Tab-separated table of C-alpha atoms in Angstrom:
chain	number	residue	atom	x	y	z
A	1	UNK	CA	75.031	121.989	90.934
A	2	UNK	CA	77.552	119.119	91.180
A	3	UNK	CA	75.804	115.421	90.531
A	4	UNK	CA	77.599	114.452	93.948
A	5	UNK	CA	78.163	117.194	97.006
A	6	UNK	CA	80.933	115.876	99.754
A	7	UNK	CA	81.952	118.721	102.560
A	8	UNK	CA	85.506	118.978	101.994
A	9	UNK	CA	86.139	119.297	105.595
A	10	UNK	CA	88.613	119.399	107.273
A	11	UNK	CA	87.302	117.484	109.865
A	12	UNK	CA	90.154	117.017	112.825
A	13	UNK	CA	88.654	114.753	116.046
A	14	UNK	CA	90.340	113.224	118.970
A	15	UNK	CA	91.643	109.634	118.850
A	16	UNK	CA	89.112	107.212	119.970
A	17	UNK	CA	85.831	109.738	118.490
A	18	UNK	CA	83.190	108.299	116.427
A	19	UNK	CA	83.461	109.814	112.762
A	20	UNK	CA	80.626	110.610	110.709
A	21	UNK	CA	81.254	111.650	106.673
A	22	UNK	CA	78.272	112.158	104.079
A	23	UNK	CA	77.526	112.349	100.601
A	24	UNK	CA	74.503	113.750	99.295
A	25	UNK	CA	73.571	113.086	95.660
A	26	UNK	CA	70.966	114.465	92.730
A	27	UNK	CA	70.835	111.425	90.385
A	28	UNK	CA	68.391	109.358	91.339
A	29	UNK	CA	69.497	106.353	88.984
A	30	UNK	CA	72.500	105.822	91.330
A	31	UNK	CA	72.606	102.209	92.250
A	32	UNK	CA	75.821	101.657	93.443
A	33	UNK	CA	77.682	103.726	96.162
A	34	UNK	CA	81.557	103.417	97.068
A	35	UNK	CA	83.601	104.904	99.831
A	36	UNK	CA	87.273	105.339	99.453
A	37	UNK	CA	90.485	106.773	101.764
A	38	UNK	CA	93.126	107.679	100.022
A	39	UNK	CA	96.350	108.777	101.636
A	40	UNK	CA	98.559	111.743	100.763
A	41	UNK	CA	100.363	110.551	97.246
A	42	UNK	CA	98.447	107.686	96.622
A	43	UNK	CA	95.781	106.278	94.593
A	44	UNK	CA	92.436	105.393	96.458
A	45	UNK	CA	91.515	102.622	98.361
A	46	UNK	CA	88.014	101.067	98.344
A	47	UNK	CA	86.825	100.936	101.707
A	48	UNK	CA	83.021	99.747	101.287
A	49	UNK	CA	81.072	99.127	98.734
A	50	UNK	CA	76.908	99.383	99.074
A	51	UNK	CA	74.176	98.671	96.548
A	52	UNK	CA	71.157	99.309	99.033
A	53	UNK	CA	69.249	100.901	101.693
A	54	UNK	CA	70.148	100.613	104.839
A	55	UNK	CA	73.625	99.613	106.546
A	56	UNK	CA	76.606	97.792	105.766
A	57	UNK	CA	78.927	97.135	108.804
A	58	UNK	CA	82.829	96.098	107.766
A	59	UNK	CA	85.045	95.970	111.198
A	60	UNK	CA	85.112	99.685	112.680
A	61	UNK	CA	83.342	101.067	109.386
A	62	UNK	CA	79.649	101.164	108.771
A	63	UNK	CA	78.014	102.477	105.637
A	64	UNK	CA	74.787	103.742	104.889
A	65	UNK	CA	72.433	104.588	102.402
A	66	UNK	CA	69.167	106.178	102.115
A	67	UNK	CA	67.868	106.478	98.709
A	68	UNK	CA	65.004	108.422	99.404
A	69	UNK	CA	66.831	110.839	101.043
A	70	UNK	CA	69.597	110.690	98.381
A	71	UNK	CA	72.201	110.382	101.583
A	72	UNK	CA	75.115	108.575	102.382
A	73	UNK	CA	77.213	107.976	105.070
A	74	UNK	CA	80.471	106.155	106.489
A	75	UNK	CA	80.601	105.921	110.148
A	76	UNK	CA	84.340	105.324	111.640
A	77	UNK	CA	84.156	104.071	115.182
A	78	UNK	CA	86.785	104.133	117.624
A	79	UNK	CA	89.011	106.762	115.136
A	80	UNK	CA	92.920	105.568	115.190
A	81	UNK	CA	95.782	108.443	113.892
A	82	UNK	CA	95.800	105.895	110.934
A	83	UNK	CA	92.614	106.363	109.937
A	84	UNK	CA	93.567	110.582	108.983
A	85	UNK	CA	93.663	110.382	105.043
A	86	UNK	CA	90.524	111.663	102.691
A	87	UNK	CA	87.639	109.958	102.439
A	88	UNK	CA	86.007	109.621	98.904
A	89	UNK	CA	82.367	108.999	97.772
A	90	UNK	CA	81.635	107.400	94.615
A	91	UNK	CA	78.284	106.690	92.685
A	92	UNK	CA	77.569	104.561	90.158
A	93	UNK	CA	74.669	104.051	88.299
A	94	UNK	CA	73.154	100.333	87.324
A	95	UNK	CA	74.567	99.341	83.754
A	96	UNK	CA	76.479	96.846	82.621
A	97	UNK	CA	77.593	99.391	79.529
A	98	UNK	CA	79.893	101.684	81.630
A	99	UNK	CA	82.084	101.437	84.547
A	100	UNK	CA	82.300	105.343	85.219
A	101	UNK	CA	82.161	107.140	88.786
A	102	UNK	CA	81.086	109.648	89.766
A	103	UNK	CA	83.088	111.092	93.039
A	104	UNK	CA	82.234	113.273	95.840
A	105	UNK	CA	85.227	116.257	96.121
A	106	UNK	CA	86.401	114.465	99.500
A	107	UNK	CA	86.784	114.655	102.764
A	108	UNK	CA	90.111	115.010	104.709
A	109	UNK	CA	89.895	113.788	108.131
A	110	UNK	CA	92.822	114.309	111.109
A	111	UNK	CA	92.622	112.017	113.691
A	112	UNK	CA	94.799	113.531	117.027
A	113	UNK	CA	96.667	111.379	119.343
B	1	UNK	CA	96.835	88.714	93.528
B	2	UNK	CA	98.868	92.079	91.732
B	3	UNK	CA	97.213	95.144	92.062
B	4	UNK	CA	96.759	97.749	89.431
B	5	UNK	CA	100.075	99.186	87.973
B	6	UNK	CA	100.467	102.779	86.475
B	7	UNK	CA	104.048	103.843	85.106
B	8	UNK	CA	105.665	106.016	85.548
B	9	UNK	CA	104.677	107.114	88.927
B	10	UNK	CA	106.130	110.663	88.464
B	11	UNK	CA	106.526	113.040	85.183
B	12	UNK	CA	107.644	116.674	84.518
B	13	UNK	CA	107.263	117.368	81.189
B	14	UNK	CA	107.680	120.585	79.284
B	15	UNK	CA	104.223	123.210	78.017
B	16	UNK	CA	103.382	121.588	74.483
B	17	UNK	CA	104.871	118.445	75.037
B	18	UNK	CA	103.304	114.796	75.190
B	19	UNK	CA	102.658	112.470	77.374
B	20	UNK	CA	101.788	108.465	77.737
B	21	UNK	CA	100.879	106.778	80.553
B	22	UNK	CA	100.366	103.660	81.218
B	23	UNK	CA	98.463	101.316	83.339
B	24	UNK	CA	98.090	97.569	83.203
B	25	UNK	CA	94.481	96.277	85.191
B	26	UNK	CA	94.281	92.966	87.706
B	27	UNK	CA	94.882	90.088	86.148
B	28	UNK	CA	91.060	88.960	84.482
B	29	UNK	CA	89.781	92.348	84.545
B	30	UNK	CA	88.764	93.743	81.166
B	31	UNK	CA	87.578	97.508	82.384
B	32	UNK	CA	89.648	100.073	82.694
B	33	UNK	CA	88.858	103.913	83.060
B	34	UNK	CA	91.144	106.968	83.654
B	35	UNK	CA	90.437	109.665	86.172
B	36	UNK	CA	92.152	113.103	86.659
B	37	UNK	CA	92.618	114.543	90.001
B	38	UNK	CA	93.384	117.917	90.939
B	39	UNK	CA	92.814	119.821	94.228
B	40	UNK	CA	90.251	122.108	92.707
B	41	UNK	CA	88.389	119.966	90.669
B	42	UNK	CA	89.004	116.423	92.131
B	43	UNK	CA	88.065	113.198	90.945
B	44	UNK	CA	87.256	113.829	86.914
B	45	UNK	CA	86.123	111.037	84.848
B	46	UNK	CA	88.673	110.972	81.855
B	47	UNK	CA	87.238	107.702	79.057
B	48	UNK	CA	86.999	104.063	79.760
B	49	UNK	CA	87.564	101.152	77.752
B	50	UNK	CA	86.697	97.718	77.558
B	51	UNK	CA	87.609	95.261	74.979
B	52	UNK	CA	89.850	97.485	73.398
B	53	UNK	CA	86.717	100.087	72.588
B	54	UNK	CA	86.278	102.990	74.362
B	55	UNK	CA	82.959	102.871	75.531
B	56	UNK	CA	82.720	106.473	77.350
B	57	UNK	CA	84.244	109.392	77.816
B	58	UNK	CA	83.975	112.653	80.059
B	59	UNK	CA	84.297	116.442	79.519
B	60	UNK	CA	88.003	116.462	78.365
B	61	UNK	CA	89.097	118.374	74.958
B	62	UNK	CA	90.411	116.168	72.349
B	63	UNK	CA	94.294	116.416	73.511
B	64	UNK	CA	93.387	113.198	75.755
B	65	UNK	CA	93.006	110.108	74.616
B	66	UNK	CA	93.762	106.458	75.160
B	67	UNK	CA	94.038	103.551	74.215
B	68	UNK	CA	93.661	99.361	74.738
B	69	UNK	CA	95.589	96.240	74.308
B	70	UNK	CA	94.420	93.235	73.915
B	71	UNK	CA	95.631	91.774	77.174
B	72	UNK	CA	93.516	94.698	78.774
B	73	UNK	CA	96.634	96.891	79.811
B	74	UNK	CA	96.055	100.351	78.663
B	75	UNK	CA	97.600	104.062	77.688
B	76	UNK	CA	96.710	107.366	77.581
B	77	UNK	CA	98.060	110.309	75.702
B	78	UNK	CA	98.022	113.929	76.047
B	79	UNK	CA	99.189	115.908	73.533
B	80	UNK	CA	100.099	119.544	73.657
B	81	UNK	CA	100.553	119.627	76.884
B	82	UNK	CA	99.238	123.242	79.473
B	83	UNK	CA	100.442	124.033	82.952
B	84	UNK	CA	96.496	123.341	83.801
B	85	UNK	CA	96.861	119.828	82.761
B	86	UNK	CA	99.457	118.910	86.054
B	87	UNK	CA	97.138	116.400	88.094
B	88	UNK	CA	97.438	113.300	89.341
B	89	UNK	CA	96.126	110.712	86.476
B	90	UNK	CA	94.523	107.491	87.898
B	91	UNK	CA	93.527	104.306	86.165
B	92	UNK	CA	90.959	102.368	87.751
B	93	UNK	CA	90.097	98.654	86.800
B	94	UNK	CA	86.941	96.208	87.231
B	95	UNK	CA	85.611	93.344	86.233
B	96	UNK	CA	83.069	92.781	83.304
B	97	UNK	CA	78.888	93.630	84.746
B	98	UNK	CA	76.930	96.149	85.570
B	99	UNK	CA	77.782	95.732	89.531
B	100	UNK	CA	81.562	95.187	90.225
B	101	UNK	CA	83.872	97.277	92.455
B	102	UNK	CA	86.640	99.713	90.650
B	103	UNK	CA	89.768	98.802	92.003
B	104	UNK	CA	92.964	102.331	91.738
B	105	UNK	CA	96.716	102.204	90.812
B	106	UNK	CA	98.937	104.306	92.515
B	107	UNK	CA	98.653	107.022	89.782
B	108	UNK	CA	101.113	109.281	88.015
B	109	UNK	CA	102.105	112.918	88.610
B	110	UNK	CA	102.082	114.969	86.124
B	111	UNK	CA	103.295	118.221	86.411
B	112	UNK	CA	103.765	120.507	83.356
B	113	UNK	CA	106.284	123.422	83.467
């Protein structure tokens, strides 16, 4: 069993949908939780970056955690065409000895005109 | 504020060849870790270093390895190169703690032939 599962999709949705992606996770000493979109031939771009329960709103993105649950989500509202690219989680745990993530196998998302 | 830089962006290289890449981090970052992505396995934690010392390192056989400068920027190697090592190779960089973001180059393609 992978430390991080991510449905690979792929998820296509009309412009203007509400987008919902999730992580679930098995490590329990996962602080830290990062989503990324990266775009065909390119490295990946953080999107949001969450160290707690509950929500994190950033413009038309929310994150959110639930620890106890081991769950995460990014919500996309109001979906543009621009926004089609795959979505990466990324877990981290607390230390200030290593840097290293741990990524969800992605989600690629197709937002239609 | 420069981003992180990997060079070359693109390689084709010969079976049993090798390869350096190279990446150089944001300016004050001291962090830097390698990832390998394919479309089967995804995001794969590679080694990181920090302060010239590599200070982890993931599931890869000894043909990888890598390397630090003292102004942070740094390389990796792969020796002997196999057909299963064409990926993209991406270098991620952060600052010093146990709770900063990881910030990804562009990467470099590698495919083997």
């Amino acid at each position: 069993q992978k430390e991080v599962e991510q449905d690979p999709g792929p998820l296509s949705v009309p412009e203007g949908a509400i987008v919902s992606l999730n992580c679930t996770y098995s490590n329990s000493a996962f602080q830290y939780f990062m989503w990324y979109r990266q775009y065909s031939r390119k490295g990946p771009e953080l999107l949001m970056y969450t160290y707690s329960s509950g929500n994190k709103e950033d413009g038309r993105f929310t994150a959110q955690v639930d620890k106890s649950s081991k769950y995460i989500s990014l919500f996309i509202r109001d979906s543009q065409p621009s926004d089609s690219a795959t979505y990466l989680c990324a877990m981290r745990i607390y230390s200030s000895n290593t840097g290293k993530l741990i990524f969800g196998q992605g989600t690629t998302l197709q937002v239609k005109p | 504020k420069a981003g992180v830089t990997q060079t070359p962006r693109y390689l084709i290289k010969t079976r049993g060849q090798q390869v350096t890449l190279s990446c150089s981090p944001i300016s004050g970052h001291r962090s830097v870790s390698w990832y390998q992505q394919t479309p089967g396995q995804g995001l794969q934690f590679l080694f990181e270093y920090f302060s010239e010392t590599q200070r982890n390192k993931g599931n890869f056989p000894g043909r990888f390895s890598g390397r630090q400068f003292s102004n942070s920027r740094s390389e990796m190697n792969v020796s002997t190169l196999e057909l299963g090592d064409s990926a993209l190779y991406l270098c991620a960089s952060s600052l010093v703690g146990a709770a900063t973001e990881a910030f990804f180059g562009q990467g470099t393609r590698l495919t083997v032939v």
